């Protein structure tokens, strides 16, 4: 396959759409990992951006080089045959869990923002996702190519409003007291490790389908750069919000204060990000299932959504609060091995 900037941009859009979930779009994740540390948080964001560019690109290029059809095959390459089995089982449950939480989040958007039944949001998301999945890779590219530029534009608009405020520079350079300030040092590594660990379910099969090393490399670079831009823009916006840690959806508070006329676009962006996260996770799970069973996509996707829907009915938040730290530690191992493993396509050249 020849070099293609169009396809590189499509890969970048999928990369961004996969990493940016509902927590990212609402601003809650960014506050927890970065913004509550003030200026130190900005330094952490710059480091995270560098890691997203380098390791995201490397992950996809390595996946294409070894022709990995799923994250399972990729993890065998990184961890070895036996350890990878434990990692892959854990990944399977985490992806199902995240899909369930995202479905629940989609329902919450309909319930809280539109005043409609939660089930309408959940079932509409399932139906739309199945339609996208039936189209395959092109469907995944199409949705992300639409949602991601919208989200980048949205983040930049809010940033422009924020930087024009009179006390912006004071807030940017301010370093608040934090009991757990040491977390600002490890934040770039834990944040990138967690996100790439989950994103590999989508990025590995996408890269293997594209194959061309130049296209994949630049897709990773552009995607990592876009993530850096969104993180930075969101940070510039969030630091202007007093008591930012007390809000579950801090970006909504900022929106009402700075640009209420864009509120419905914000709701659309939130739903779009949840939607891209759902189809990204299901895409990865579908590829994983096909490693074991020769079944049509419609059957595997329906089965995945059935399990995700049933789990979404339970109070899954408590369970995830215990699983996420454990998953973070496992992803740090993934992060270190990915960093250390030589990229054989470079050696071959």
Short mmCIF file of C-alpha atoms in Angstrom, two decimals:
data_model
loop_
_atom_site.label_atom_id
_atom_site.label_comp_id
_atom_site.label_asym_id
_atom_site.label_seq_id
_atom_site.Cartn_x
_atom_site.Cartn_y
_atom_site.Cartn_z
CA UNK A 1 0.00 0.00 0.00
CA UNK A 2 1.47 3.36 -1.03
CA UNK A 3 2.05 6.33 1.26
CA UNK A 4 -1.15 8.22 1.98
CA UNK A 5 -1.61 11.40 4.00
CA UNK A 6 -5.37 10.85 3.93
CA UNK A 7 -5.01 7.45 5.53
CA UNK A 8 -2.44 8.81 8.00
CA UNK A 9 -5.02 11.40 9.11
CA UNK A 10 -7.64 8.65 9.40
CA UNK A 11 -5.32 6.58 11.63
CA UNK A 12 -4.63 9.70 13.71
CA UNK A 13 -8.39 10.27 14.12
CA UNK A 14 -8.94 6.68 15.27
CA UNK A 15 -6.00 7.00 17.68
CA UNK A 16 -7.43 10.17 19.23
CA UNK A 17 -11.01 8.86 19.25
CA UNK A 18 -9.92 5.67 21.01
CA UNK A 19 -7.86 7.39 23.72
CA UNK A 20 -10.33 10.20 24.36
CA UNK A 21 -13.23 8.69 26.30
CA UNK A 22 -16.06 10.30 28.21
CA UNK A 23 -13.85 11.05 31.23
CA UNK A 24 -11.36 12.88 28.99
CA UNK A 25 -14.06 14.89 27.21
CA UNK A 26 -15.78 15.95 30.45
CA UNK A 27 -12.43 17.11 31.83
CA UNK A 28 -12.55 14.89 34.94
CA UNK A 29 -9.56 12.74 33.93
CA UNK A 30 -7.50 15.79 33.00
CA UNK A 31 -8.21 17.39 36.38
CA UNK A 32 -7.27 14.20 38.26
CA UNK A 33 -4.03 13.56 36.38
CA UNK A 34 -2.86 17.08 35.54
CA UNK A 35 -4.77 20.32 36.15
CA UNK A 36 -5.03 20.05 39.94
CA UNK A 37 -1.23 20.27 40.08
CA UNK A 38 -1.18 23.66 38.34
CA UNK A 39 2.04 24.48 36.45
CA UNK A 40 3.51 21.05 37.27
CA UNK A 41 0.45 19.60 35.55
CA UNK A 42 1.34 21.47 32.35
CA UNK A 43 4.86 20.00 32.43
CA UNK A 44 3.31 16.54 32.88
CA UNK A 45 1.02 17.14 29.88
CA UNK A 46 3.98 18.03 27.64
CA UNK A 47 5.75 14.83 28.73
CA UNK A 48 2.57 12.82 28.12
CA UNK A 49 2.28 14.29 24.64
CA UNK A 50 5.83 13.21 23.81
CA UNK A 51 5.08 9.67 25.03
CA UNK A 52 1.80 9.52 23.07
CA UNK A 53 3.67 10.49 19.88
CA UNK A 54 6.63 8.12 20.35
CA UNK A 55 4.94 5.07 21.85
CA UNK A 56 1.63 5.29 19.96
CA UNK A 57 3.50 5.33 16.67
CA UNK A 58 5.84 2.55 17.81
CA UNK A 59 2.96 0.35 19.00
CA UNK A 60 1.18 0.52 15.64
CA UNK A 61 4.35 0.08 13.54
CA UNK A 62 5.39 -2.92 15.61
CA UNK A 63 1.90 -4.46 15.31
CA UNK A 64 2.00 -4.10 11.52
CA UNK A 65 5.52 -5.51 11.32
CA UNK A 66 4.63 -8.71 13.21
CA UNK A 67 1.24 -8.84 11.41
CA UNK A 68 -0.71 -9.03 14.70
CA UNK A 69 -4.43 -9.51 14.03
CA UNK A 70 -5.43 -8.66 17.61
CA UNK A 71 -4.04 -7.29 20.87
CA UNK A 72 -3.69 -10.93 22.00
CA UNK A 73 -1.05 -11.66 19.35
CA UNK A 74 0.67 -8.36 20.11
CA UNK A 75 0.86 -9.16 23.83
CA UNK A 76 2.32 -12.60 23.09
CA UNK A 77 5.09 -10.78 21.22
CA UNK A 78 5.68 -8.36 24.13
CA UNK A 79 5.19 -10.54 27.22
CA UNK A 80 5.82 -14.08 25.96
CA UNK A 81 3.37 -16.95 25.53
CA UNK A 82 2.37 -17.79 29.11
CA UNK A 83 2.32 -14.33 30.80
CA UNK A 84 0.34 -12.94 27.84
CA UNK A 85 -2.53 -15.36 28.52
CA UNK A 86 -3.13 -13.79 31.94
CA UNK A 87 -2.79 -10.28 30.49
CA UNK A 88 -5.23 -11.03 27.64
CA UNK A 89 -7.88 -12.51 29.94
CA UNK A 90 -7.67 -9.40 32.10
CA UNK A 91 -7.85 -7.20 28.99
CA UNK A 92 -10.98 -9.01 27.83
CA UNK A 93 -12.81 -8.29 31.09
CA UNK A 94 -11.55 -4.69 31.23
CA UNK A 95 -12.73 -3.95 27.69
CA UNK A 96 -16.13 -5.44 28.46
CA UNK A 97 -16.26 -3.38 31.64
CA UNK A 98 -15.28 -0.16 29.91
CA UNK A 99 -17.86 -0.83 27.15
CA UNK A 100 -20.53 -1.31 29.82
CA UNK A 101 -19.58 1.93 31.58
CA UNK A 102 -19.61 3.81 28.26
CA UNK A 103 -23.08 2.45 27.46
CA UNK A 104 -24.25 3.60 30.87
CA UNK A 105 -22.67 7.00 30.16
CA UNK A 106 -24.52 7.27 26.85
CA UNK A 107 -27.76 6.62 28.71
CA UNK A 108 -26.85 9.26 31.28
CA UNK A 109 -26.39 11.89 28.55
CA UNK A 110 -29.92 11.22 27.29
CA UNK A 111 -31.34 11.17 30.82
CA UNK A 112 -29.56 14.19 32.32
CA UNK A 113 -29.11 16.47 29.30
CA UNK A 114 -32.09 15.60 27.09
CA UNK A 115 -34.63 14.54 29.73
CA UNK A 116 -35.24 11.21 27.98
CA UNK A 117 -35.16 7.65 29.27
CA UNK A 118 -31.70 6.21 29.91
CA UNK A 119 -32.63 3.08 27.95
CA UNK A 120 -33.32 5.15 24.82
CA UNK A 121 -29.72 6.37 24.88
CA UNK A 122 -28.33 2.89 25.58
CA UNK A 123 -30.31 1.10 22.86
CA UNK A 124 -29.76 3.87 20.28
CA UNK A 125 -26.01 3.63 20.94
CA UNK A 126 -26.10 -0.16 20.55
CA UNK A 127 -28.02 0.01 17.25
CA UNK A 128 -25.77 2.73 15.78
CA UNK A 129 -22.65 0.85 16.93
CA UNK A 130 -23.79 -2.41 15.32
CA UNK A 131 -24.39 -0.56 12.03
CA UNK A 132 -20.88 0.95 12.18
CA UNK A 133 -19.33 -2.42 13.06
CA UNK A 134 -21.00 -4.10 10.08
CA UNK A 135 -19.27 -1.59 7.81
CA UNK A 136 -15.96 -2.60 9.44
CA UNK A 137 -12.77 -0.54 9.44
CA UNK A 138 -14.23 2.07 7.09
CA UNK A 139 -17.05 2.68 9.56
CA UNK A 140 -14.58 3.15 12.42
CA UNK A 141 -12.54 5.59 10.30
CA UNK A 142 -15.66 7.52 9.23
CA UNK A 143 -17.05 8.09 12.74
CA UNK A 144 -13.71 9.18 14.20
CA UNK A 145 -12.89 11.39 11.22
CA UNK A 146 -16.12 13.30 11.96
CA UNK A 147 -16.03 13.44 15.78
CA UNK A 148 -12.34 14.11 16.42
CA UNK A 149 -11.96 17.38 14.44
CA UNK A 150 -15.15 18.61 16.12
CA UNK A 151 -13.68 17.89 19.55
CA UNK A 152 -10.34 19.55 18.72
CA UNK A 153 -12.16 22.66 17.48
CA UNK A 154 -14.31 22.67 20.60
CA UNK A 155 -11.26 22.46 22.90
CA UNK A 156 -9.43 25.26 21.06
CA UNK A 157 -12.48 27.59 21.16
CA UNK A 158 -12.76 27.19 24.94
CA UNK A 159 -9.02 27.74 25.29
CA UNK A 160 -9.22 30.99 23.32
CA UNK A 161 -11.92 32.27 25.70
CA UNK A 162 -9.79 31.26 28.70
CA UNK A 163 -6.46 32.80 27.67
CA UNK A 164 -8.17 36.17 27.15
CA UNK A 165 -9.18 36.33 30.82
CA UNK A 166 -7.13 38.90 32.82
CA UNK A 167 -5.66 36.49 35.40
CA UNK A 168 -4.78 33.68 32.98
CA UNK A 169 -0.97 33.92 33.34
CA UNK A 170 -1.22 33.96 37.14
CA UNK A 171 -3.31 30.78 37.06
CA UNK A 172 -1.05 29.13 34.49
CA UNK A 173 2.08 29.60 36.64
CA UNK A 174 0.37 28.88 39.96
CA UNK A 175 1.42 25.70 41.82
CA UNK A 176 -1.29 24.72 44.35
CA UNK A 177 -0.52 22.67 47.45
CA UNK A 178 -1.36 18.98 47.00
CA UNK A 179 -0.87 16.22 49.58
CA UNK A 180 -0.16 13.78 46.75
CA UNK A 181 1.95 16.16 44.67
CA UNK A 182 4.37 13.34 43.86
CA UNK A 183 1.69 11.95 41.53
CA UNK A 184 2.41 14.79 39.09
CA UNK A 185 5.80 13.12 38.46
CA UNK A 186 4.38 9.67 37.63
CA UNK A 187 1.21 11.02 35.94
CA UNK A 188 2.65 11.12 32.37
CA UNK A 189 3.74 7.49 32.59
CA UNK A 190 0.65 6.07 34.33
CA UNK A 191 -1.74 8.09 32.12
CA UNK A 192 -0.11 7.10 28.82
CA UNK A 193 0.35 3.48 29.97
CA UNK A 194 -3.31 3.12 30.94
CA UNK A 195 -4.59 4.72 27.74
CA UNK A 196 -2.28 2.85 25.36
CA UNK A 197 -2.98 -0.40 27.21
CA UNK A 198 -6.69 -0.01 26.45
CA UNK A 199 -6.22 1.54 23.00
CA UNK A 200 -4.13 -1.38 21.69
CA UNK A 201 -7.39 -3.35 21.23
CA UNK A 202 -8.20 -0.95 18.38
CA UNK A 203 -4.78 0.29 17.24
CA UNK A 204 -3.24 -3.17 16.69
CA UNK A 205 -5.79 -4.51 14.15
CA UNK A 206 -6.09 -1.10 12.46
CA UNK A 207 -2.32 -0.89 11.90
CA UNK A 208 -2.15 -4.47 10.61
CA UNK A 209 -4.86 -3.74 8.05
CA UNK A 210 -3.11 -0.58 6.81
CA UNK A 211 0.36 -2.24 6.69
CA UNK A 212 2.30 0.68 5.14
CA UNK A 213 4.97 1.73 7.66
CA UNK A 214 5.20 5.37 6.54
CA UNK A 215 1.44 5.87 6.80
CA UNK A 216 1.24 4.21 10.22
CA UNK A 217 4.23 6.18 11.54
CA UNK A 218 2.74 9.53 10.57
CA UNK A 219 -0.71 8.48 11.75
CA UNK A 220 0.82 7.88 15.20
CA UNK A 221 2.74 11.17 15.14
CA UNK A 222 -0.30 13.21 14.07
CA UNK A 223 -2.56 11.41 16.56
CA UNK A 224 -0.12 11.97 19.43
CA UNK A 225 0.26 15.64 18.48
CA UNK A 226 -3.54 16.06 18.41
CA UNK A 227 -3.84 14.46 21.86
CA UNK A 228 -1.19 16.88 23.15
CA UNK A 229 -3.13 19.82 21.70
CA UNK A 230 -6.40 18.67 23.29
CA UNK A 231 -4.78 18.03 26.66
CA UNK A 232 -3.05 21.43 26.65
CA UNK A 233 -6.15 23.32 25.49
CA UNK A 234 -8.32 21.58 28.12
CA UNK A 235 -5.74 22.34 30.84
CA UNK A 236 -5.65 26.03 29.89
CA UNK A 237 -9.45 26.05 30.20
CA UNK A 238 -9.76 24.04 33.43
CA UNK A 239 -7.20 26.05 35.45
CA UNK A 240 -9.53 29.04 35.18
CA UNK A 241 -12.27 27.17 37.07
CA UNK A 242 -12.25 27.78 40.87
CA UNK A 243 -12.45 24.61 43.00
CA UNK A 244 -12.12 22.50 39.87
CA UNK A 245 -11.75 19.22 41.80
CA UNK A 246 -15.28 19.31 43.21
CA UNK A 247 -17.02 18.89 39.84
CA UNK A 248 -17.75 15.60 38.05
CA UNK A 249 -18.09 17.34 34.68
CA UNK A 250 -15.89 20.44 35.03
CA UNK A 251 -15.96 21.26 31.31
CA UNK A 252 -19.75 21.68 31.52
CA UNK A 253 -19.30 24.31 34.25
CA UNK A 254 -16.72 26.12 32.12
CA UNK A 255 -19.05 25.94 29.13
CA UNK A 256 -21.92 27.56 31.01
CA UNK A 257 -19.61 30.33 32.24
CA UNK A 258 -17.68 31.11 29.05
CA UNK A 259 -19.75 30.00 26.06
CA UNK A 260 -23.32 28.95 26.91
CA UNK A 261 -24.27 29.25 23.21
CA UNK A 262 -22.02 26.22 22.52
CA UNK A 263 -23.59 24.04 25.20
CA UNK A 264 -25.49 21.74 22.84
CA UNK A 265 -22.39 21.24 20.73
CA UNK A 266 -20.71 20.21 23.98
CA UNK A 267 -23.43 17.61 24.60
CA UNK A 268 -22.93 16.33 21.04
CA UNK A 269 -19.15 16.09 21.57
CA UNK A 270 -19.59 14.20 24.85
CA UNK A 271 -21.97 11.72 23.22
CA UNK A 272 -19.70 11.44 20.17
CA UNK A 273 -16.73 10.59 22.37
CA UNK A 274 -18.70 7.97 24.28
CA UNK A 275 -19.88 6.53 20.96
CA UNK A 276 -16.37 6.33 19.49
CA UNK A 277 -15.14 4.67 22.70
CA UNK A 278 -17.92 2.08 22.54
CA UNK A 279 -17.31 1.13 18.91
CA UNK A 280 -13.54 1.16 19.47
CA UNK A 281 -13.79 -1.30 22.37
CA UNK A 282 -16.29 -3.53 20.58
CA UNK A 283 -14.13 -3.49 17.44
CA UNK A 284 -11.19 -4.79 19.49
CA UNK A 285 -13.30 -7.41 21.27
CA UNK A 286 -14.80 -8.60 17.99
CA UNK A 287 -11.32 -9.15 16.54
CA UNK A 288 -10.32 -11.00 19.70
CA UNK A 289 -13.32 -13.35 19.55
CA UNK A 290 -12.61 -14.19 15.93
CA UNK A 291 -9.25 -15.58 17.01
CA UNK A 292 -11.20 -18.37 18.73
CA UNK A 293 -14.51 -18.65 16.84
CA UNK A 294 -15.38 -18.42 13.15
CA UNK A 295 -18.65 -16.51 13.51
CA UNK A 296 -20.22 -13.64 11.55
CA UNK A 297 -19.59 -10.12 12.83
CA UNK A 298 -23.29 -9.53 13.57
CA UNK A 299 -23.36 -12.48 15.99
CA UNK A 300 -20.11 -11.64 17.82
CA UNK A 301 -21.00 -7.93 18.12
CA UNK A 302 -24.53 -8.73 19.35
CA UNK A 303 -23.08 -11.09 21.99
CA UNK A 304 -20.60 -8.43 23.15
CA UNK A 305 -23.35 -5.81 23.45
CA UNK A 306 -25.64 -8.22 25.29
CA UNK A 307 -22.98 -8.85 27.96
CA UNK A 308 -22.06 -5.14 28.10
CA UNK A 309 -25.71 -4.15 28.49
CA UNK A 310 -26.29 -6.63 31.33
CA UNK A 311 -23.17 -5.40 33.14
CA UNK A 312 -24.21 -1.76 32.61
CA UNK A 313 -27.36 -2.44 34.66
CA UNK A 314 -25.23 -3.21 37.72
CA UNK A 315 -23.42 -0.58 39.79
CA UNK A 316 -20.13 -1.14 38.04
CA UNK A 317 -18.39 2.00 39.31
CA UNK A 318 -17.32 0.42 42.61
CA UNK A 319 -15.87 -2.61 40.84
CA UNK A 320 -13.95 -0.42 38.39
CA UNK A 321 -12.49 1.63 41.23
CA UNK A 322 -10.70 -1.53 42.37
CA UNK A 323 -9.82 -2.81 38.91
CA UNK A 324 -8.41 0.40 37.44
CA UNK A 325 -5.42 0.70 39.81
CA UNK A 326 -4.55 -2.96 39.18
CA UNK A 327 -4.96 -2.45 35.43
CA UNK A 328 -2.72 0.62 35.67
CA UNK A 329 0.10 -1.43 37.20
CA UNK A 330 -0.20 -4.10 34.50
CA UNK A 331 -0.19 -1.38 31.85
CA UNK A 332 3.02 0.05 33.31
CA UNK A 333 4.64 -3.31 32.55
CA UNK A 334 3.20 -3.07 29.02
CA UNK A 335 4.54 0.50 28.78
CA UNK A 336 8.09 -0.49 29.83
CA UNK A 337 8.25 -3.51 27.50
CA UNK A 338 6.92 -1.43 24.58
CA UNK A 339 9.56 1.23 25.28
CA UNK A 340 12.42 -1.30 25.48
CA UNK A 341 11.46 -3.63 22.64
CA UNK A 342 13.40 -2.79 19.45
CA UNK A 343 11.36 -1.89 16.39
CA UNK A 344 12.53 -4.53 13.93
CA UNK A 345 11.29 -2.63 10.90
CA UNK A 346 13.94 0.02 11.67
CA UNK A 347 16.62 -2.62 12.12
CA UNK A 348 15.62 -4.19 8.81
CA UNK A 349 16.20 -0.90 7.01
#
